[in-house]
Amino acid sequence: MAKNKKATRKFEKKNLKQTIEKRRKVQKFKKSVERRQFKKRLSRNEAQNDNNNINLSKNMKTDQKLVDSDDLISEEIVKLKGMKDLALSDSNEESLEEDDDEIFLASDDEERTELSDVINKEDDGDDQNYKQSKSYKQKLSVQKDALELKKQIEELEHKDPEFYNYLKTNDQELIEFDVSDFESNSEKDDSDEDDIVIEEDSNSENESLNEDINEKEEKAALKEFELDDDISNENIQDLTSEMIDKWASTITESKSLRSTHKLVLAFRAATHINQDEAMQSFAYKISSPSVFNNLVVVCLKHVPDAFDHHLNVKDSDAKNPKSICSRRKWKSIQTLVKSFLNSVLYILKQLTENDTLYFIIKEAEKLVPYYSCFPKLAGQYLKVLLQHWGTAEDKVRVVAFINIRKLALVAPPPFVDLCLKGIYTTFVRCCKETSIFTLPSIILMRNCAIEIYGLDFKSSYQSAFGYIRQLAIHLRNSMNMKSEETFNAVYNWQYIHCIELWSEVLATYCDEQRVATTGQNSLQELIYPLVQVCIGVLRLNPSAQYIPLQFHCIRALIRLAQKTGTYIPLAPYLFEILHSAEVRRNAKPSTLKPLDFTIHLKSPKNYLHTSVYQEGICEELTEILLEYYASYCLSIAFPELIIPAVFQIKRFIKDSKKFKINKQFQHLVQKFEENGKFIEHRRQHVDFGPGDTEKVKSFLRDVNMDSTPLGAYAKKIKNLKEQRRKLMESVSY
């Protein structure tokens, strides 16, 4: 038997019973509505029958002397008995009234009484037939619904047996029901559900109102000043620049709320300008692009200021939506504000032109405090901003992120979790493919994510812990299952970019100087698990083809060690690459261009065993060894720390016959030894031992790293590399 999906099991555990109860309530409500409609029709029918009896008695009094009573009574009885098996419809009732007017009745009281009794009996029979026909239709509909439900349950037994067994165990009535039960319940409940019908009907109306709440609230705001836009086509005005300028000047001078309403109404029409059918219901129509542009500019510049004026919002209140909602005029203009926010949201969803998006998002920053007053709109606004932050140009990304950051600061505390989750998931989705063209945007997004993870360390810790744990789970699955699918889940750009992101986050907010100033934070506890994940990735597949990926992971750990002061033993993994067969063997000559390790995780097969790839590995390895040991160039233990590195590099130089590569490593060893002598000279004058950890940590704390021989050399190499990178980018573009 196939195992259910995780989503199915989660639904069964949390929402299944609620869904079943909700469906029962809906079915019960439909039946009650049908009963109520039936009773209304029945009462209306009885009233019509009473009127017929009254008219009939009047005719008896008026015409009783004109005809012979015996013939007339017998004729009337025959007619009424002929109608006994028919349901009384509206047309039958009218024809019966016309026949009654033409009948001449006798004058005798007994005959009149007999005739009245016969008519009442037949009317009762007609009413009974009417009720029976209605109840029969109702039974048919109930039977139809019951049979359809039973058919669905039978199909469920074959499609999802586990779910069917679950229902059978937890809800026996739903599985083993009888169609006759539906009929009996429908008849039984006719008499005692009048009160329930009213209550459920009101609940249904509330649900339908909630679905269209945005549109109705907008109209409510506009109706307050008699500006509702549900008007005929004849009253639609053609918007002009003069009208917009007049409204803008009125708002600027007197902060007119009426002009603000008109602007909001016109802006709403402008946002739906592409909907021809919708434009027919708006009070204004825009036929000129210049008018559209002018309207958008005026609305975004003046409407937020008008809101601030009427609500008396100051800069100190911008970060507190509760203070905005507590203003005296808030209730009167709340729906107007919501209408304007909905229009801004709508136009942001429709636009794709970067310059227009940049202007609207930049100006919409003033509306962020108002969005935070409406949680649902705030969530929609965040979703739109994340979409543009992940796909638009860099300038649009920047202003979108500024809005997201402000929204995370202004909105109530749980909202920051949504911002963190949205930023991370958008970043992961957008860094799937990495090239020389997309790498700058990915770096920008990574820097934005680093910034927002510093707003609230408590929420950031929870988010970072969950996502680092996800990385660890993928790594564990890849080690245990050893399949191509699990392997590709780790060795890809998304995974490596996530490692680099978290290393940057921890390096930024767990920096030694920051911790000394602001104190420790909870993010420091994530350093160890992240290091373990990175080392696991290094050991997963240490082949020559994935040496570029190993370089990415090692660089991320070096940055983390430099900033946090944490010692991470990375030298063994570097020496393993140094003594690998790809570096030590005699390479094949090649005319391929040098491989850019910054945009590659896996070496192309045509680069393997070539001199170009070998020289590139040695060059990158030299830079990483320099960067790694330069992070400890001020350590009091540096002379002892470089002993293994000097030994391994000298042994490689002795066995290698590659002059260019040997020269790079010889120069590196020379700088190691110079820096070791520099530290030995400085520590000769210390008056403490290795056991005094505080003084050991403070050794050469005031000395700049660039003043050491190794630090100065590392800075020089870094500048040369940056110049070469800029040159390559200029050639590529």
XYZ file of C-alpha atoms in Angstrom, residues 44-679:
636
model
C -48.549 32.902 0.846
C -50.694 30.204 -0.756
C -52.924 29.949 2.318
C -53.465 33.715 2.290
C -54.558 33.531 -1.344
C -57.011 30.731 -0.520
C -58.522 32.824 2.288
C -59.071 35.675 -0.160
C -60.775 33.246 -2.527
C -63.187 32.164 0.244
C -64.029 35.787 1.066
C -64.738 36.628 -2.569
C -66.780 33.502 -2.919
C -68.995 34.341 0.101
C -69.569 37.868 -1.277
C -70.719 36.411 -4.580
C -73.125 34.118 -2.747
C -74.781 37.052 -0.985
C -75.098 39.107 -4.138
C -76.402 36.489 -6.550
C -78.341 34.133 -4.317
C -81.756 35.145 -5.768
C -80.942 34.746 -9.442
C -80.661 31.007 -10.089
C -82.046 27.721 -9.020
C -80.075 26.425 -6.059
C -80.230 22.634 -6.651
C -78.709 22.700 -10.157
C -76.087 25.214 -9.202
C -74.853 23.364 -6.116
C -74.517 20.088 -7.956
C -72.687 21.815 -10.816
C -70.254 23.482 -8.386
C -69.516 20.230 -6.557
C -68.723 18.477 -9.826
C -66.303 21.216 -10.847
C -64.519 21.197 -7.523
C -64.171 17.415 -7.488
C -62.629 17.539 -10.945
C -59.811 19.633 -9.510
C -59.139 17.339 -6.615
C -56.006 15.661 -8.005
C -54.350 18.826 -9.283
C -51.908 21.062 -7.383
C -53.192 24.559 -7.029
C -50.927 26.895 -9.017
C -51.245 30.644 -9.421
C -52.881 30.314 -12.829
C -55.405 27.740 -11.530
C -56.292 30.041 -8.670
C -56.962 32.957 -11.011
C -59.128 30.832 -13.313
C -61.023 29.557 -10.298
C -61.751 33.118 -9.170
C -63.113 33.986 -12.621
C -65.351 30.913 -12.599
C -66.597 31.824 -9.131
C -67.592 35.256 -10.329
C -69.726 33.765 -13.108
C -71.507 31.177 -10.937
C -75.008 31.982 -9.733
C -75.729 30.556 -6.292
C -78.945 29.775 -4.438
C -80.346 31.867 -1.660
C -81.096 29.199 0.872
C -78.923 29.252 4.013
C -78.561 25.485 4.222
C -77.469 25.226 0.602
C -75.027 28.060 1.084
C -73.627 26.315 4.160
C -73.278 23.043 2.304
C -71.539 24.742 -0.588
C -69.133 26.503 1.786
C -68.258 23.206 3.486
C -67.561 21.535 0.156
C -65.358 24.372 -1.024
C -63.367 24.409 2.259
C -62.801 20.651 2.009
C -61.564 20.907 -1.540
C -59.313 23.866 -0.655
C -57.802 21.796 2.129
C -57.188 19.005 -0.341
C -55.529 21.375 -2.773
C -53.276 22.735 -0.033
C -52.374 19.205 0.950
C -51.521 18.363 -2.656
C -49.342 21.479 -2.861
C -47.480 20.525 0.298
C -47.033 16.992 -0.936
C -45.630 18.162 -4.274
C -43.154 20.489 -2.563
C -42.085 17.897 -0.035
C -41.678 15.396 -2.883
C -39.330 17.766 -4.717
C -37.411 18.362 -1.536
C -37.089 14.625 -0.942
C -35.810 14.161 -4.475
C -33.102 16.793 -3.976
C -32.120 15.300 -0.617
C -31.984 11.818 -2.115
C -29.887 13.103 -4.984
C -27.370 14.723 -2.620
C -27.267 11.608 -0.441
C -26.666 9.303 -3.395
C -23.936 11.583 -4.706
C -22.238 11.614 -1.307
C -22.473 7.847 -1.069
C -20.935 7.508 -4.521
C -18.009 9.762 -3.531
C -17.381 7.700 -0.403
C -17.377 4.481 -2.446
C -14.850 5.997 -4.859
C -12.745 7.118 -1.917
C -12.498 3.513 -0.727
C -10.626 2.613 -3.919
C -8.638 5.842 -4.446
C -7.307 6.339 -0.900
C -7.944 3.251 1.280
C -5.986 4.586 4.264
C -8.011 7.773 4.391
C -11.222 5.716 4.032
C -10.198 3.499 6.964
C -9.436 6.605 8.993
C -12.940 7.947 8.364
C -14.405 4.554 9.156
C -12.622 4.526 12.504
C -13.252 8.130 13.537
C -16.572 8.955 11.833
C -18.688 5.829 11.405
C -21.846 7.833 10.688
C -20.336 9.492 7.639
C -19.333 6.164 6.083
C -22.325 3.944 6.945
C -25.260 6.298 6.446
C -28.626 5.445 4.905
C -30.462 7.525 2.321
C -33.674 7.099 4.292
C -32.024 8.789 7.257
C -31.647 11.926 5.182
C -35.352 11.871 4.289
C -36.499 11.266 7.865
C -34.179 13.945 9.191
C -35.441 16.439 6.646
C -39.062 15.764 7.680
C -38.281 15.692 11.372
C -36.340 18.931 11.403
C -39.087 20.937 9.646
C -40.729 21.890 12.902
C -37.815 22.798 15.151
C -35.218 24.582 13.016
C -36.755 27.980 12.425
C -34.467 29.653 14.956
C -31.402 27.823 13.638
C -32.218 28.894 10.094
C -32.085 32.546 11.073
C -28.760 32.159 12.866
C -27.108 30.137 10.087
C -28.441 32.486 7.468
C -26.789 35.408 9.244
C -23.518 33.470 9.482
C -23.631 32.745 5.756
C -24.227 36.387 4.992
C -21.264 37.340 7.194
C -19.020 34.934 5.297
C -20.065 36.353 1.957
C -19.463 39.841 3.278
C -15.986 38.879 4.430
C -15.109 37.674 0.943
C -15.947 41.034 -0.624
C -14.942 43.186 2.329
C -12.322 45.191 0.479
C -14.659 46.353 -2.255
C -17.546 47.144 0.093
C -15.353 49.057 2.514
C -13.989 51.119 -0.344
C -17.512 51.960 -1.446
C -18.484 52.808 2.118
C -15.658 55.298 2.301
C -16.696 56.890 -0.953
C -20.384 57.019 -0.025
C -19.538 59.079 3.033
C -18.994 62.081 0.782
C -21.504 60.981 -1.877
C -18.698 59.835 -4.155
C -19.687 56.232 -4.732
C -18.548 55.159 -8.170
C -21.443 52.799 -8.938
C -22.937 55.187 -11.473
C -24.247 54.929 -14.971
C -22.092 55.371 -18.047
C -23.682 58.753 -18.729
C -22.222 60.223 -15.508
C -18.612 59.052 -16.054
C -16.333 62.079 -16.215
C -13.253 62.325 -18.372
C -10.391 63.155 -16.000
C -8.200 66.109 -16.960
C -4.933 67.532 -15.683
C -6.739 70.707 -14.590
C -8.974 68.709 -12.258
C -5.966 66.920 -10.769
C -4.043 70.165 -10.277
C -7.064 71.744 -8.607
C -7.422 68.850 -6.166
C -3.689 68.869 -5.473
C -3.643 72.595 -4.704
C -6.659 72.207 -2.398
C -4.956 69.394 -0.505
C -1.694 71.331 -0.282
C -3.333 74.495 1.005
C -6.133 73.253 3.257
C -5.651 69.457 3.430
C -9.190 69.048 2.078
C -10.579 65.621 2.864
C -13.152 65.911 0.077
C -10.443 66.494 -2.525
C -8.554 63.576 -1.026
C -11.632 61.405 -1.557
C -11.842 62.505 -5.178
C -8.169 61.780 -5.746
C -8.524 58.325 -4.196
C -11.541 57.662 -6.421
C -9.687 58.776 -9.540
C -6.606 56.789 -8.542
C -8.719 53.689 -8.109
C -10.054 54.147 -11.638
C -6.505 54.640 -12.920
C -5.244 51.418 -11.361
C -8.000 49.471 -13.150
C -7.488 51.257 -16.445
C -6.747 48.019 -18.298
C -10.074 46.490 -17.305
C -12.600 47.731 -19.853
C -15.596 46.180 -18.142
C -14.589 47.500 -14.726
C -14.047 51.019 -16.043
C -17.753 51.317 -16.735
C -18.506 51.393 -13.003
C -16.003 54.113 -12.027
C -16.739 57.797 -11.705
C -13.769 58.838 -13.856
C -12.096 57.596 -16.977
C -8.510 58.272 -18.033
C -7.885 58.594 -21.730
C -4.457 60.247 -21.762
C -1.079 58.812 -20.634
C 0.006 62.222 -19.356
C -3.100 62.442 -17.171
C -2.396 58.956 -15.820
C 1.195 59.837 -14.943
C 0.174 63.128 -13.358
C -2.519 61.416 -11.285
C -0.142 58.725 -9.995
C 2.496 61.305 -9.032
C 0.009 63.614 -7.290
C -1.681 60.790 -5.366
C 1.520 59.226 -4.087
C 2.973 62.585 -3.062
C -0.063 64.285 -1.499
C -2.509 61.627 -0.276
C -0.179 60.196 2.440
C 0.479 63.735 3.700
C -3.273 64.367 3.882
C -3.721 61.193 5.940
C -0.906 62.250 8.275
C -2.486 65.689 8.720
C -5.981 64.476 9.576
C -4.683 61.755 11.899
C -2.038 64.052 13.394
C 0.674 61.463 12.765
C 4.200 62.524 13.635
C 7.527 60.898 12.923
C 7.582 59.368 16.379
C 4.226 57.673 15.688
C 5.339 56.160 12.380
C 6.729 53.086 14.130
C 3.661 52.486 16.259
C 0.503 51.479 14.363
C -1.443 51.387 17.636
C -1.037 55.137 17.980
C -2.455 55.602 14.471
C -5.452 53.375 15.148
C -6.200 55.239 18.373
C -6.588 58.616 16.678
C -9.959 60.311 16.911
C -10.515 60.530 13.128
C -9.243 57.038 12.357
C -12.662 55.401 12.217
C -14.010 58.067 9.872
C -11.239 57.704 7.275
C -10.175 54.118 7.915
C -12.016 52.724 4.905
C -10.700 55.525 2.693
C -7.140 54.668 3.725
C -7.790 51.010 3.015
C -9.193 51.831 -0.417
C -6.062 53.781 -1.317
C -3.776 51.027 -0.013
C -5.664 48.457 -2.097
C -5.223 50.596 -5.195
C -1.474 50.907 -4.597
C -1.268 47.148 -4.155
C -3.186 46.554 -7.365
C -0.996 48.817 -9.481
C 2.166 47.237 -8.053
C 0.895 43.827 -9.117
C 0.213 45.016 -12.659
C 3.350 47.042 -13.426
C 6.557 45.615 -14.895
C 8.393 48.771 -16.002
C 11.338 49.315 -13.646
C 11.369 53.131 -13.548
C 7.682 53.329 -12.651
C 8.056 50.555 -10.083
C 11.002 52.357 -8.537
C 9.019 55.591 -8.140
C 5.865 53.959 -6.756
C 7.684 51.714 -4.262
C 9.873 54.600 -3.133
C 6.876 56.862 -2.527
C 4.890 54.017 -0.963
C 7.394 53.911 1.879
C 5.315 56.649 3.541
C 2.344 54.263 3.535
C 4.112 51.450 5.430
C 2.722 52.542 8.866
C -0.797 52.440 7.401
C -0.245 48.999 5.891
C 0.793 47.775 9.329
C -2.672 48.762 10.620
C -4.249 46.139 8.335
C -2.576 42.726 8.865
C -4.101 41.186 5.739
C -3.021 44.069 3.506
C 0.420 44.060 5.143
C 0.854 40.406 4.169
C -0.207 41.114 0.581
C 2.079 44.141 0.403
C 4.997 42.052 1.685
C 4.306 39.418 -0.966
C 4.370 42.004 -3.766
C 7.558 43.582 -2.424
C 9.278 40.208 -2.212
C 8.316 39.482 -5.800
C 9.930 42.699 -7.046
C 12.894 42.262 -4.687
C 13.631 38.917 -6.298
C 13.071 39.744 -9.979
C 13.435 43.462 -10.715
C 16.511 45.602 -11.356
C 18.934 46.410 -8.570
C 17.546 49.887 -7.885
C 14.040 48.440 -7.524
C 15.409 45.677 -5.297
C 16.940 48.278 -2.988
C 13.766 50.361 -2.511
C 11.675 47.193 -2.155
C 13.987 45.956 0.584
C 13.817 49.337 2.357
C 10.028 48.943 2.464
C 10.323 45.349 3.706
C 12.741 46.388 6.439
C 10.497 49.231 7.550
C 7.483 46.925 7.493
C 9.330 44.453 9.721
C 10.147 47.248 12.168
C 6.717 48.893 12.200
C 4.365 45.920 12.074
C 3.502 44.007 15.275
C 6.226 41.581 16.454
C 4.999 38.331 14.830
C 5.184 39.995 11.417
C 8.988 40.063 11.473
C 8.938 36.262 11.233
C 7.056 36.506 7.933
C 9.619 39.007 6.654
C 12.538 36.753 7.600
C 10.916 33.723 6.018
C 9.970 35.613 2.866
C 13.444 37.099 2.450
C 15.171 33.737 2.863
C 12.831 31.751 0.604
C 13.006 34.427 -2.102
C 16.797 34.440 -1.880
C 16.951 30.647 -2.207
C 14.585 30.688 -5.170
C 16.562 33.363 -7.011
C 20.061 31.914 -6.507
C 19.384 28.642 -8.272
C 21.433 29.645 -11.310
C 24.694 31.553 -10.823
C 26.723 33.213 -13.551
C 28.907 36.240 -13.973
C 25.761 38.238 -14.803
C 23.558 37.082 -11.913
C 26.253 36.986 -9.208
C 26.113 40.760 -8.408
C 22.344 40.573 -7.843
C 22.759 37.490 -5.660
C 25.396 39.271 -3.571
C 23.045 42.262 -3.214
C 20.204 40.023 -2.057
C 22.537 38.255 0.376
C 23.567 41.581 1.884
C 19.905 42.564 2.237
C 19.156 39.282 4.015
C 22.091 39.859 6.365
C 20.710 43.298 7.197
C 17.188 42.134 8.025
C 18.437 39.275 10.213
C 19.893 41.860 12.562
C 16.568 43.485 13.449
C 15.374 40.968 16.033
C 17.881 38.404 17.314
C 15.211 36.275 18.958
C 13.231 35.801 15.758
C 16.440 35.574 13.727
C 17.733 32.751 15.915
C 14.546 30.734 15.471
C 14.564 31.250 11.715
C 18.304 30.568 11.297
C 18.139 27.479 13.505
C 15.355 25.980 11.405
C 17.049 26.635 8.073
C 20.516 25.464 9.201
C 18.810 22.336 10.468
C 17.309 21.868 7.004
C 20.808 22.015 5.514
C 21.981 19.415 8.025
C 19.047 17.110 7.173
C 19.851 17.282 3.454
C 23.480 16.476 4.227
C 22.529 13.546 6.453
C 20.210 12.108 3.800
C 22.959 12.403 1.223
C 25.426 10.551 3.472
C 22.993 7.780 4.402
C 21.138 7.117 1.166
C 24.019 7.822 -1.263
C 21.824 8.350 -4.294
C 22.204 10.827 -7.104
C 19.103 12.729 -6.015
C 20.284 13.226 -2.420
C 23.792 14.072 -3.629
C 22.468 16.772 -5.980
C 20.391 18.176 -3.109
C 23.672 19.202 -1.430
C 26.113 19.886 -4.256
C 24.211 22.746 -5.904
C 24.299 26.529 -5.928
C 21.302 26.990 -3.644
C 22.923 24.949 -0.882
C 26.299 26.699 -1.184
C 24.729 30.170 -1.275
C 22.782 29.304 1.884
C 26.018 28.274 3.638
C 27.633 31.545 2.563
C 24.595 33.514 3.733
C 24.561 31.990 7.217
C 28.320 32.337 7.584
C 27.987 36.044 6.734
C 25.066 36.486 9.146
C 26.963 34.894 12.022
C 30.181 36.703 11.128
C 28.360 40.042 11.125
C 26.372 39.736 14.350
C 28.803 37.542 16.325
C 31.788 39.749 15.601
C 34.224 40.069 18.524
C 34.037 43.855 18.637
C 30.231 43.900 18.413
C 29.911 41.289 21.168
C 32.318 43.243 23.374
C 30.186 46.371 22.901
C 26.609 45.040 22.918
C 27.064 41.739 24.722
C 26.459 38.181 23.609
C 23.433 37.180 21.554
C 21.710 33.894 20.795
C 23.115 33.664 17.253
C 26.523 32.671 18.661
C 25.089 29.254 19.499
C 24.682 28.529 15.774
C 28.388 28.821 14.907
C 29.224 25.233 15.848
C 26.373 23.513 13.911
C 27.094 25.607 10.811
C 30.796 24.671 10.936
C 29.857 21.003 11.246
C 27.575 21.247 8.207
C 30.334 22.901 6.137
C 32.899 20.268 7.103
C 30.389 17.538 6.242
C 29.941 19.086 2.789
C 33.744 19.118 2.337
C 34.005 15.410 3.161
C 30.980 14.302 1.135
C 32.830 14.005 -2.195
C 36.456 15.252 -2.087
C 37.102 14.611 -5.780
C 39.083 16.770 -8.194
C 35.960 17.784 -10.089
C 34.410 19.403 -6.984
C 37.497 21.304 -5.793
C 35.795 24.659 -6.699
C 32.915 23.794 -4.341
C 35.382 23.003 -1.555
C 37.010 26.396 -2.052
C 33.600 28.107 -1.592
C 32.958 26.284 1.704
C 36.476 26.935 3.038
C 36.256 30.652 2.236
C 32.926 30.872 4.077
C 34.502 29.267 7.165
C 37.560 31.539 6.982
C 35.335 34.648 7.029
C 33.470 33.229 10.016
C 36.730 32.513 11.873
C 38.162 35.976 11.151
C 35.152 37.873 12.476
C 34.157 35.736 15.451
C 37.637 34.810 16.673
C 36.680 31.124 16.561
C 39.484 28.723 15.708
C 38.406 26.397 12.881
C 41.070 23.829 11.822
C 40.910 24.093 8.040
C 44.594 23.398 7.259
C 44.114 19.600 6.832
C 41.528 20.113 4.064
C 43.828 22.561 2.277
C 46.815 20.214 2.492
C 44.645 17.407 1.142
C 44.003 19.462 -2.000
C 47.704 20.384 -2.172
C 48.753 16.731 -2.245
C 45.894 15.502 -4.456
C 46.628 13.713 -7.697
C 45.132 16.560 -9.729
C 47.828 18.944 -8.444
C 50.830 16.595 -8.283
C 50.499 14.791 -11.635
C 51.941 16.018 -14.895
C 49.140 17.985 -16.530
C 48.252 18.037 -20.202
C 48.946 21.247 -22.108
C 45.782 23.153 -22.951
C 44.680 26.364 -24.621
C 41.475 26.693 -22.573
C 40.831 29.998 -20.866
C 41.365 30.055 -17.069
C 38.449 28.701 -15.053
C 36.605 31.267 -12.934
C 36.201 29.526 -9.576
C 33.739 32.153 -8.285
C 30.993 31.030 -10.689
C 31.741 27.296 -10.763
C 31.058 24.524 -8.287
C 31.981 21.665 -10.565
C 34.842 21.682 -13.008
C 33.931 20.881 -16.623
C 35.287 17.561 -17.751
C 37.453 19.078 -20.471
C 39.377 20.994 -17.770
C 40.332 17.914 -15.747
C 44.034 16.938 -15.860
C 44.934 20.075 -17.811
C 47.649 22.584 -16.970
C 45.083 25.431 -16.961
C 43.015 23.739 -14.256
C 46.104 22.739 -12.251
C 47.518 26.261 -12.242
C 44.129 27.667 -11.308
C 43.855 25.308 -8.335
C 47.339 26.222 -7.096
C 46.635 29.934 -7.456
C 43.366 29.680 -5.513
C 45.032 27.457 -2.925
C 47.793 30.004 -2.393
C 45.259 32.791 -1.849
C 43.194 30.702 0.577
C 46.260 29.610 2.588
C 47.328 33.240 2.771
C 43.850 34.388 3.806
C 43.517 31.628 6.408
C 46.854 32.197 8.157
C 46.557 35.989 7.837
C 43.485 35.797 10.116
C 45.830 34.561 12.895
C 48.803 36.835 12.063
C 48.435 38.654 15.425
C 48.027 35.495 17.477
C 50.661 34.828 20.102
C 50.764 31.197 18.894
C 51.384 32.044 15.225
C 54.992 30.670 15.102
C 53.728 27.266 16.241
C 50.627 27.452 14.045
C 52.576 27.723 10.768
C 54.930 24.788 11.434
C 52.697 22.180 9.680
C 51.995 24.548 6.797
C 55.674 25.328 6.189
C 56.567 21.642 6.334
C 53.806 20.572 3.896
C 54.521 23.360 1.403
C 58.303 22.768 1.396
C 57.754 19.064 0.809
C 55.453 19.867 -2.131
C 58.062 22.246 -3.610
C 60.749 19.587 -3.275
C 58.717 16.980 -5.195
C 57.282 19.366 -7.801
C 58.979 20.375 -11.026
C 56.537 23.169 -11.908
C 58.514 26.381 -11.693
C 55.575 28.837 -11.772
C 53.659 27.034 -9.050
C 56.751 26.509 -6.872
C 57.573 30.196 -7.012
C 54.123 31.129 -5.639
C 54.448 28.720 -2.715
C 58.051 29.770 -1.958
C 56.965 33.385 -1.648
C 54.125 32.328 0.655
C 56.476 30.355 2.926
C 58.774 33.352 3.087
C 55.936 35.597 4.345
C 54.918 32.957 6.910
C 58.413 32.868 8.340
C 58.725 36.670 8.407
C 55.491 37.007 10.315
C 56.560 34.228 12.705
C 59.751 36.131 13.531
C 57.682 39.308 14.044
C 55.475 37.575 16.625
